[in-house]
């Protein structure tokens, strides 16, 4: 099992694919490397695909502490590139991973070729705070099942519920395996995120994508990112909700590949 020892902590990662161009995927809040299963085959022919579990996720260390800082997660990703001997890469960050990717672009711009920000936010506004608090309250009174139920309308589109409801039992079982106290530390880290004052410092070619039915990180957040990052482009995926790695894996992969080739 590949592990990076960095700053006294263990971080799990995977490398796959037959392509030569490195692409690092940054997980969403409750994701792990396994959550990219639908997308990995669509990307491995084109890229050297690098996936990692951030601290508090999956098979990486879940060290108890008040929060997991986004800046530390970004620095861990840079340390993984050092470990793998990779000078520069493309990054696609989804949701929570998109906020980490913003800090990576600010702290390690020389390591980054292209930046794709998907279903993410420029800052943790009041709505995001209240949504996060509702998830934590649901877990406290009803455990993983209630927390899962409360999160569903924020994560998926109406179309997904109409056509892919058969996936929900499996998603519920996966959600029950998540270390929720560690997720709360991840949430504590994202609560402090506000990149609006420094987005203009980012000069890596950047592409932003969002689902038209994304209620968790809605279009206005994507537009903030586009206006703030010089030269950034924006694409809206029709009918998709927040969890585009599950709802629209082909469209998501195509956006990554086209941007890398542009």
XYZ file of C-alpha atoms in Angstrom:
262
model
C 0.000 0.000 0.000
C 1.729 3.225 -1.146
C 2.182 5.686 1.695
C 3.955 9.018 1.839
C 5.606 9.829 5.158
C 5.457 13.601 5.437
C 5.699 15.918 8.414
C 5.286 12.972 10.763
C 2.072 11.795 9.099
C 1.111 9.023 6.698
C -0.700 9.891 3.454
C -2.135 7.282 1.104
C -1.843 7.745 -2.659
C -2.283 5.855 -5.928
C -0.644 6.282 -9.325
C -2.152 4.731 -12.457
C -2.553 5.268 -16.185
C -0.440 4.942 -19.294
C -0.229 8.630 -20.185
C 2.876 10.718 -19.642
C 1.260 13.986 -18.519
C 0.655 14.062 -14.738
C -2.852 14.834 -13.504
C -3.575 14.986 -9.769
C -7.176 14.612 -8.581
C -8.153 16.335 -5.326
C -10.986 14.671 -3.379
C -14.244 16.181 -2.234
C -15.080 16.352 1.466
C -16.224 12.773 2.178
C -14.421 11.170 -0.750
C -11.408 8.882 -0.945
C -9.304 7.719 -3.874
C -11.913 5.000 -4.491
C -14.556 7.626 -5.255
C -12.942 8.309 -8.649
C -13.716 4.771 -9.876
C -16.105 5.910 -12.624
C -13.719 8.554 -13.925
C -10.333 6.859 -13.678
C -10.741 4.665 -16.799
C -11.741 7.757 -18.784
C -8.508 9.540 -17.841
C -5.839 6.851 -17.554
C -5.160 6.555 -21.290
C -4.349 10.265 -21.495
C -2.710 10.987 -18.129
C -0.442 9.693 -15.433
C -3.194 9.785 -12.844
C -2.313 10.649 -9.236
C -4.901 10.310 -6.495
C -4.370 10.925 -2.803
C -6.374 10.874 0.377
C -5.919 14.131 2.249
C -5.296 13.982 5.963
C -8.589 12.876 7.524
C -9.731 10.982 4.429
C -9.714 7.338 3.368
C -6.528 5.473 4.173
C -4.486 8.518 5.169
C -3.890 9.412 8.799
C -6.840 10.790 10.760
C -4.884 12.539 13.480
C -7.152 14.138 16.101
C -6.757 17.925 16.068
C -9.113 20.920 15.954
C -9.067 21.168 12.142
C -7.190 20.166 9.011
C -5.900 23.352 7.405
C -6.363 23.755 3.663
C -2.833 25.135 3.412
C -1.412 21.987 4.997
C -3.382 19.782 2.622
C -1.952 21.787 -0.287
C 1.580 21.422 1.055
C 1.043 17.665 1.465
C 0.122 17.422 -2.213
C 3.311 19.293 -3.151
C 5.308 16.878 -0.969
C 3.753 13.963 -2.863
C 4.963 15.464 -6.147
C 8.454 15.684 -4.639
C 8.201 12.060 -3.539
C 7.180 10.984 -7.045
C 9.839 13.119 -8.739
C 7.272 15.192 -10.636
C 8.158 18.826 -11.258
C 4.790 20.045 -12.594
C 1.312 18.642 -13.000
C -2.270 19.455 -13.842
C -4.716 19.499 -10.929
C -8.475 18.898 -10.974
C -10.016 19.704 -7.596
C -13.615 18.776 -6.804
C -15.609 20.609 -4.119
C -13.413 20.533 -0.973
C -10.549 19.546 -3.269
C -11.177 22.688 -5.296
C -10.541 24.866 -2.254
C -7.316 22.972 -1.526
C -6.363 23.432 -5.181
C -6.769 27.203 -4.869
C -4.289 27.231 -1.986
C -1.957 24.932 -3.929
C -2.015 27.374 -6.848
C -1.170 30.246 -4.517
C 1.562 28.460 -2.541
C 3.128 26.291 -5.260
C 2.474 27.991 -8.627
C 5.721 26.656 -10.106
C 4.433 23.093 -9.646
C 1.213 23.663 -11.575
C 0.604 23.507 -15.334
C -3.170 23.849 -15.440
C -5.867 24.169 -12.790
C -9.420 22.869 -13.062
C -11.834 23.818 -10.293
C -15.059 21.786 -10.196
C -18.150 22.245 -8.018
C -16.278 24.447 -5.575
C -16.379 27.796 -3.857
C -14.369 30.987 -3.598
C -15.296 31.478 0.030
C -17.265 29.791 2.786
C -20.249 32.109 2.910
C -23.055 32.110 5.484
C -25.114 29.593 3.497
C -22.215 27.152 3.405
C -21.737 27.537 7.150
C -25.401 26.786 7.864
C -25.428 23.781 5.515
C -22.342 22.360 7.215
C -23.857 22.932 10.649
C -27.032 21.126 9.590
C -24.999 18.088 8.530
C -23.137 18.032 11.828
C -26.393 18.390 13.789
C -27.988 15.591 11.770
C -25.098 13.287 12.555
C -25.279 14.158 16.233
C -28.977 13.240 16.567
C -29.391 10.577 13.881
C -25.976 9.193 13.003
C -24.762 8.426 9.494
C -28.211 7.626 8.068
C -29.787 10.969 8.943
C -26.657 12.848 7.932
C -26.795 11.087 4.556
C -30.486 11.898 4.073
C -29.999 15.563 4.963
C -27.110 15.923 2.509
C -28.817 14.298 -0.497
C -30.649 17.326 -1.970
C -27.465 19.395 -1.706
C -25.368 16.823 -3.569
C -27.517 15.555 -6.431
C -29.774 16.895 -9.142
C -33.449 16.173 -9.727
C -32.451 14.227 -12.827
C -30.146 11.994 -10.780
C -32.920 11.102 -8.337
C -35.267 10.353 -11.237
C -32.885 8.148 -13.205
C -30.242 6.797 -10.797
C -32.075 6.188 -7.543
C -30.831 2.590 -7.623
C -27.386 3.938 -6.670
C -28.599 5.398 -3.372
C -28.404 2.226 -1.234
C -24.760 1.715 -2.238
C -23.993 5.367 -1.610
C -25.625 5.095 1.814
C -23.432 2.092 2.674
C -20.314 3.958 1.560
C -21.337 7.017 3.596
C -21.657 4.835 6.696
C -17.950 3.943 6.455
C -16.769 7.568 6.557
C -14.977 8.721 9.710
C -17.377 11.561 10.523
C -15.330 13.146 13.337
C -12.485 13.484 10.802
C -14.921 15.027 8.305
C -15.854 17.614 10.919
C -12.160 18.543 11.155
C -12.118 18.928 7.359
C -15.229 21.111 7.589
C -13.538 23.250 10.257
C -10.717 23.862 7.805
C -13.010 24.880 4.960
C -15.025 27.232 7.197
C -12.038 29.594 7.151
C -11.723 29.600 3.359
C -11.977 33.002 1.691
C -9.851 33.409 -1.430
C -11.602 36.489 -2.810
C -8.804 38.885 -1.834
C -6.031 36.844 -3.476
C -7.596 35.114 -6.482
C -6.030 37.815 -8.650
C -2.595 36.496 -7.653
C -3.260 33.192 -9.432
C -1.841 33.144 -12.933
C -2.027 29.434 -13.764
C -4.385 28.753 -16.714
C -7.659 27.943 -14.947
C -10.943 26.381 -16.021
C -14.016 26.237 -13.772
C -16.957 23.864 -14.116
C -20.238 23.695 -12.227
C -23.498 21.812 -12.630
C -26.547 23.878 -13.468
C -28.373 22.186 -10.556
C -25.523 22.487 -8.041
C -27.197 23.765 -4.882
C -24.199 23.323 -2.568
C -21.640 25.379 -4.494
C -23.936 27.260 -6.883
C -23.164 29.148 -10.050
C -22.503 32.427 -8.255
C -19.493 30.832 -6.511
C -18.136 29.650 -9.875
C -18.632 33.145 -11.274
C -16.729 34.632 -8.328
C -13.822 32.333 -9.162
C -13.969 33.208 -12.851
C -14.032 36.954 -12.216
C -11.267 36.725 -9.635
C -8.743 34.521 -11.448
C -7.161 36.275 -14.444
C -8.140 34.634 -17.727
C -10.228 31.868 -16.116
C -12.896 30.176 -18.217
C -16.214 28.725 -17.032
C -18.406 25.873 -18.252
C -21.833 24.925 -16.883
C -22.855 21.256 -17.124
C -26.598 21.183 -17.923
C -28.744 19.244 -15.481
C -25.879 18.175 -13.215
C -25.807 18.595 -9.459
C -22.854 18.950 -7.129
C -21.419 15.412 -7.236
C -20.430 15.499 -10.896
C -17.906 12.672 -10.504
C -20.965 10.420 -10.020
C -23.620 12.234 -12.057
C -21.585 13.253 -15.093
C -18.244 11.394 -15.084
C -17.894 11.451 -18.877
C -18.617 15.176 -19.168
C -16.261 15.891 -16.254
C -13.468 13.820 -17.827
C -14.012 15.516 -21.189
C -13.722 18.951 -19.579
C -10.412 17.932 -17.980
C -8.982 16.475 -21.200
C -10.082 19.353 -23.441
C -8.645 21.918 -21.057
C -5.336 20.030 -20.832
C -5.193 19.948 -24.642
C -6.132 23.609 -25.149
